[in-house]
Coordinates of C-alpha atoms in Angstrom, one line a residue:
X1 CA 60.5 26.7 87.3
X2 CA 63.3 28.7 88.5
X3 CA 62.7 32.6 89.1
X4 CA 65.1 35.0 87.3
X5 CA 66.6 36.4 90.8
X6 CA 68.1 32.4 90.9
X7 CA 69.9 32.6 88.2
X8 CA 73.9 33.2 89.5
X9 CA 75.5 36.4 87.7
X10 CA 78.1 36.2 85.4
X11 CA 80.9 39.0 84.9
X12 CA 83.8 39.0 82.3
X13 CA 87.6 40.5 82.8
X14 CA 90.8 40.7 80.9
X15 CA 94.2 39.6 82.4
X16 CA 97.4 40.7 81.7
X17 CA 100.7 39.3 82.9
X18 CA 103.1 42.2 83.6
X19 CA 106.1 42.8 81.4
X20 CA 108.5 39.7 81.0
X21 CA 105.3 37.6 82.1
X22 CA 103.0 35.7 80.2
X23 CA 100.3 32.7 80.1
X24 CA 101.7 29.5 80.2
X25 CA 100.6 27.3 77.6
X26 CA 97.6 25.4 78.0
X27 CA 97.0 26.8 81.7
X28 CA 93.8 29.0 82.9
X29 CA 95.2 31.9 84.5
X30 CA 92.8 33.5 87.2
X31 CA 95.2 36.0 88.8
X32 CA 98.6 37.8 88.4
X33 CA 100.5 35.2 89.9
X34 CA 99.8 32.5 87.4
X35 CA 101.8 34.4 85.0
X36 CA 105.1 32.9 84.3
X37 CA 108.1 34.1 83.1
X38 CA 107.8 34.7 79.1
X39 CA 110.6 34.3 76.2
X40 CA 113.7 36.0 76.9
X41 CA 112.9 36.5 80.8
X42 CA 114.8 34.0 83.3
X43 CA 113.5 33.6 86.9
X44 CA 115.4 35.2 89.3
X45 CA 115.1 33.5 92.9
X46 CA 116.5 36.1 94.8
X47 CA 113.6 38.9 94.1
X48 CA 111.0 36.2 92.8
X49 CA 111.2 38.1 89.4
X50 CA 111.5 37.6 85.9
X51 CA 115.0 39.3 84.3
X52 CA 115.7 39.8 80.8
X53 CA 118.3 37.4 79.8
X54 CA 121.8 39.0 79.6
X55 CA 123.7 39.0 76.6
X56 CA 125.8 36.2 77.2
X57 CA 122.2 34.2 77.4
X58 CA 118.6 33.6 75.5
X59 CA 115.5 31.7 76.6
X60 CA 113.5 29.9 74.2
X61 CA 110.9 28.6 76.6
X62 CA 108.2 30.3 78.5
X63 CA 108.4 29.1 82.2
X64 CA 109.8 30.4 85.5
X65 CA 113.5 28.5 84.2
X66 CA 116.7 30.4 84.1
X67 CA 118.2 31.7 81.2
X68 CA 120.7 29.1 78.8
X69 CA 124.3 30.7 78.7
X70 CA 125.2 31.1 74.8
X71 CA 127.9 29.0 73.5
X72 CA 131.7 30.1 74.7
X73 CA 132.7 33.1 72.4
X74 CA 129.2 34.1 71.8
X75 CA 126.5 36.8 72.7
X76 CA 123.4 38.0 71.3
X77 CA 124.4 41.6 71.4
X78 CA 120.8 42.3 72.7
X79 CA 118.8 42.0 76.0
X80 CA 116.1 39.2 76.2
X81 CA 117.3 37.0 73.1
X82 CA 114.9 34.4 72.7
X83 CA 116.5 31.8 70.2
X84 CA 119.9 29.8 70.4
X85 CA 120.2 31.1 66.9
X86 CA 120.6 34.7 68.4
X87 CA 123.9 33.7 69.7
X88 CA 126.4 34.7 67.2
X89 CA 130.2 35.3 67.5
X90 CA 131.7 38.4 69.7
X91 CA 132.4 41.7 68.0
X92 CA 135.6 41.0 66.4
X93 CA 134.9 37.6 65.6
X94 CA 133.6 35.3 63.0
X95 CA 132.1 31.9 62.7
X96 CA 134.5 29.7 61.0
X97 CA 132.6 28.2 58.3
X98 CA 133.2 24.1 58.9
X99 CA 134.4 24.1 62.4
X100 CA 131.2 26.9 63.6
X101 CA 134.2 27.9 65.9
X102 CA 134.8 31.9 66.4
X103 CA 137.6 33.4 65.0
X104 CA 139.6 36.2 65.0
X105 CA 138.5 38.7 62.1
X106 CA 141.1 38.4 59.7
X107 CA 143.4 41.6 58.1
X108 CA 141.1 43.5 55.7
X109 CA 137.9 42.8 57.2
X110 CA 135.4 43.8 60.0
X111 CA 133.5 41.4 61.9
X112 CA 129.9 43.1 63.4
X113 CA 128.4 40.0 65.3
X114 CA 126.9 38.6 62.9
X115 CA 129.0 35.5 62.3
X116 CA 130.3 36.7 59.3
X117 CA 133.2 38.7 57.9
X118 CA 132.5 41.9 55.6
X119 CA 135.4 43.8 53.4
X120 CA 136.9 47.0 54.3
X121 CA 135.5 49.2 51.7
X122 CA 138.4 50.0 48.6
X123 CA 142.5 51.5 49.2
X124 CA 141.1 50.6 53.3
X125 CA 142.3 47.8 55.8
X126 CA 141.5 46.7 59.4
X127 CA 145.4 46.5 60.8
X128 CA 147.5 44.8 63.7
X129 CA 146.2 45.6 67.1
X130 CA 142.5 46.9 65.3
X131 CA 139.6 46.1 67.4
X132 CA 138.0 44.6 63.9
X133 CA 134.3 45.5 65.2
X134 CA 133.2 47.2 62.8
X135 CA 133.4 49.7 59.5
X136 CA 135.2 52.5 61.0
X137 CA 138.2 50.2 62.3
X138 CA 139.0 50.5 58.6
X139 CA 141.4 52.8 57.7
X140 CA 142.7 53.6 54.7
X141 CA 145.8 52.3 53.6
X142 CA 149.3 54.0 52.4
X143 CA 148.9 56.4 49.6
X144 CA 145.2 57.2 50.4
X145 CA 143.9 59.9 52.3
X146 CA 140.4 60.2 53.3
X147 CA 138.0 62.8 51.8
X148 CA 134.3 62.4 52.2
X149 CA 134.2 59.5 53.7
X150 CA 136.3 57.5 50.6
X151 CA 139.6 56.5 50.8
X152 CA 141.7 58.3 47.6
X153 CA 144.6 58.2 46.9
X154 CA 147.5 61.1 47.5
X155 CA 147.6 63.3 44.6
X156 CA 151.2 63.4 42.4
X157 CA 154.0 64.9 44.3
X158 CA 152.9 64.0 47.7
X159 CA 153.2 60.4 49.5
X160 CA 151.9 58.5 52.8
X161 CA 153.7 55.8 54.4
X162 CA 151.7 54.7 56.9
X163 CA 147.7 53.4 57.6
X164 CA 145.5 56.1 59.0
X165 CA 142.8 58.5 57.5
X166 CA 145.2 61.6 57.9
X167 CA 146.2 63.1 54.7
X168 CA 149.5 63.1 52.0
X169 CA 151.4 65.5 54.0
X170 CA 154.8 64.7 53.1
X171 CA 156.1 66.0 49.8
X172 CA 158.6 64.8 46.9
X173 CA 162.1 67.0 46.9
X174 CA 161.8 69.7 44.4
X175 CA 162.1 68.7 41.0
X176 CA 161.0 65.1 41.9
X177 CA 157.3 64.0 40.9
X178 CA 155.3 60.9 41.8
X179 CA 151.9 59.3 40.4
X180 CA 148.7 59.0 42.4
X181 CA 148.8 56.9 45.6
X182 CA 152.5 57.3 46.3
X183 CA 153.0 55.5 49.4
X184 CA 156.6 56.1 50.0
X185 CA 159.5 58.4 49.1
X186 CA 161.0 55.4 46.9
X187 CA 157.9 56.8 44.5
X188 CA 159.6 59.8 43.5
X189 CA 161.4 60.4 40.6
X190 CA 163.0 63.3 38.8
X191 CA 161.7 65.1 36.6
X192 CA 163.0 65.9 33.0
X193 CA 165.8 67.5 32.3
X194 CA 167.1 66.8 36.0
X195 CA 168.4 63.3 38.0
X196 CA 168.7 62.1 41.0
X197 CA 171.2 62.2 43.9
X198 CA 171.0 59.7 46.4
X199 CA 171.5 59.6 50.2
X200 CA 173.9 56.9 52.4
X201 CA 170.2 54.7 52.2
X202 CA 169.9 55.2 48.5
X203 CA 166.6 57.5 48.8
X204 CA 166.3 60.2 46.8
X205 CA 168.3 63.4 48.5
X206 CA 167.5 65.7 45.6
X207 CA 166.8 66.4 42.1
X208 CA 169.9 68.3 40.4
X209 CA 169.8 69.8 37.0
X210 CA 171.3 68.7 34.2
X211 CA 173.8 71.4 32.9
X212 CA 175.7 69.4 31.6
X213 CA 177.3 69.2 28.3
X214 CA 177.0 66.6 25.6
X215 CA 174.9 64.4 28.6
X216 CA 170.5 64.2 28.7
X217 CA 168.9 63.4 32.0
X218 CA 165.4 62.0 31.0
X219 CA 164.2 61.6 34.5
X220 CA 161.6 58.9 35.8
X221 CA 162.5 55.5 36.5
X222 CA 165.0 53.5 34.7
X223 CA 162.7 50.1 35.5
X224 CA 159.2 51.5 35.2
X225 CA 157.2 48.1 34.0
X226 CA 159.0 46.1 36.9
X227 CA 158.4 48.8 39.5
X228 CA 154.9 47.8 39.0
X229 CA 155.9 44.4 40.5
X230 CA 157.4 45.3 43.4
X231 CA 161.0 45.5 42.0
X232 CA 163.2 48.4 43.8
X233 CA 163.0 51.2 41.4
X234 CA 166.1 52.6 39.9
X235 CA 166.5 56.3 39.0
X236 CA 167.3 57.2 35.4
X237 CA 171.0 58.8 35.0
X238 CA 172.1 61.3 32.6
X239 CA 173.1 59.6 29.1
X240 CA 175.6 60.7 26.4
X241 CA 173.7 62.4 23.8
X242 CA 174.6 61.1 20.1
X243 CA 178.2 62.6 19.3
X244 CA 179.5 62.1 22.9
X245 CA 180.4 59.2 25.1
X246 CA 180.0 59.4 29.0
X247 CA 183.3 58.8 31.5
X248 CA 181.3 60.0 34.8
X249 CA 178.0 61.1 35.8
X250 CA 177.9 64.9 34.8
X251 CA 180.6 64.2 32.8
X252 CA 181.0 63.5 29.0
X253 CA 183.4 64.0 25.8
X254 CA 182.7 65.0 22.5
X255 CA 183.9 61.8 20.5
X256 CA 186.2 63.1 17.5
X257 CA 186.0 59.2 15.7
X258 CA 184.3 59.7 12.7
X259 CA 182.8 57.0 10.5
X260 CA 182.9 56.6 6.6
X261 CA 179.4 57.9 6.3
X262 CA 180.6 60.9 7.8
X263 CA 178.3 60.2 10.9
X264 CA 179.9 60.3 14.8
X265 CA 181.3 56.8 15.6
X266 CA 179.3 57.6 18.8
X267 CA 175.5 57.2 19.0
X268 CA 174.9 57.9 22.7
X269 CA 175.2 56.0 26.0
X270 CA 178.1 55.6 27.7
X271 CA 181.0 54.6 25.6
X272 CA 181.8 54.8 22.0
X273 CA 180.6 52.0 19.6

């Protein structure tokens, strides 16, 4: 028979391993020291510690092992990355899809570390010499001007050359017009009833009016569907209205041919039929 006062006492307690320490698997762990270094923690031998992996590392074990260094071009853009799949390509980069090598972001994108590429949002471009991280390294391209945090384009009148956020500040000559998005002063064009003079780089100088007699200066572009496709645009000139032929450009003569219908021999343009 054994008394009561034999029986041996029995007491419980709860253990727990300090930050960046845990219980390793299939262990009993009676004291502090029989924690190991957890997921995402390396051992460090020179203070006997576990340290958060940098993030040029991961750790997918738990154990007092150092941290594995990420593949060359890659980090995990966090502290304590647990998972070889937390190493993706550097700010500015992207995974290339067959190769898996990291790139540099292409023109028109932005590359956040995630492997991938995403598109600069509409009329905005990542440019030559762009850091490419991220959403803001997009700026808006010529003829747009931001406003509200959209890239739009520079109202009629005004153009913008260059990339940048900054707005349309540079006007057409007066008399000259331009449509939406103008992104250079080879966008302007006269308006009615004046034409164009052009400086020694054939850019328009100025708009003049068109007092002259027998001649119409209808203004725009002479080549308005091809200007679409990138041909050089070409000013209108003044015309001959019907009755007069042209011999200059403000200059024109009444024709005095006259035709059996009694109509001028002279329809307009610039010579006499």
């Amino acid at each position: 028979r054994v008394a009561l006062e034999d029986v041996p006492a029995t007491t419980t307690s709860t253990l727990v391993c300090p930050e960046g320490r845990a219980m390793p698997p299939g262990l009993v762990v009676v004291q502090v020291s029989d924690c190991v270094c957890s997921l995402g923690y390396g051992f460090d031998v020179t203070t006997d510690s576990c340290v958060a992996c940098t993030e040029l590392e991961y750790k997918d074990v738990v154990g007092n092992e150092f941290c594995s260094p990420c593949p060359e071009r890659r980090k995990t853009h966090v502290l304590g990355a647990t998972s070889l799949s937390d190493c993706s390509c550097d700010l500015g980069m992207y995974k290339h899809s067959s190769s898996e090598l990291c790139l540099p972001c292409p023109l028109g994108f932005y590359c956040p570390g995630t492997d991938g590429m995403e598109s600069c949002p509409p009329n905005s471009s990542t440019v030559e010499g762009s850091p490419r991280k991220a959403e803001t390294d997009c700026l808006c391209r010529p003829g747009h001007f931001k406003l509200d945090g959209e890239c739009r384009p520079c109202p009629r009148s005004f153009y913008k050359a260059s990339y940048g956020d900054g707005g349309c500040f540079r006007s057409c000559p007066a008399n000259a017009d331009s449509s939406t998005g103008a992104a250079s002063l080879g966008s302007c064009f006269c308006q009615v009833g004046t034409h164009a003079l052009l400086n020694q780089d054939n850019q328009l100088l100025e708009c003049r009016s068109c007092n002259y007699e027998g001649l119409v200066c209808p203004g725009g572009f002479e080549n308005i569907s091809e200007l679409l496709v990138g041909v050089p645009s070409l000013h209108a000139r003044p015309y001959a209205r019907q009755g007069f032929y042209q011999t200059g450009l403000g200059l024109a003569v009444e024709c005095t041919v006259i035709m059996s219908n009694g109509a001028s021999a002279c329809e307009g343009g610039d010579a006499c039929a």
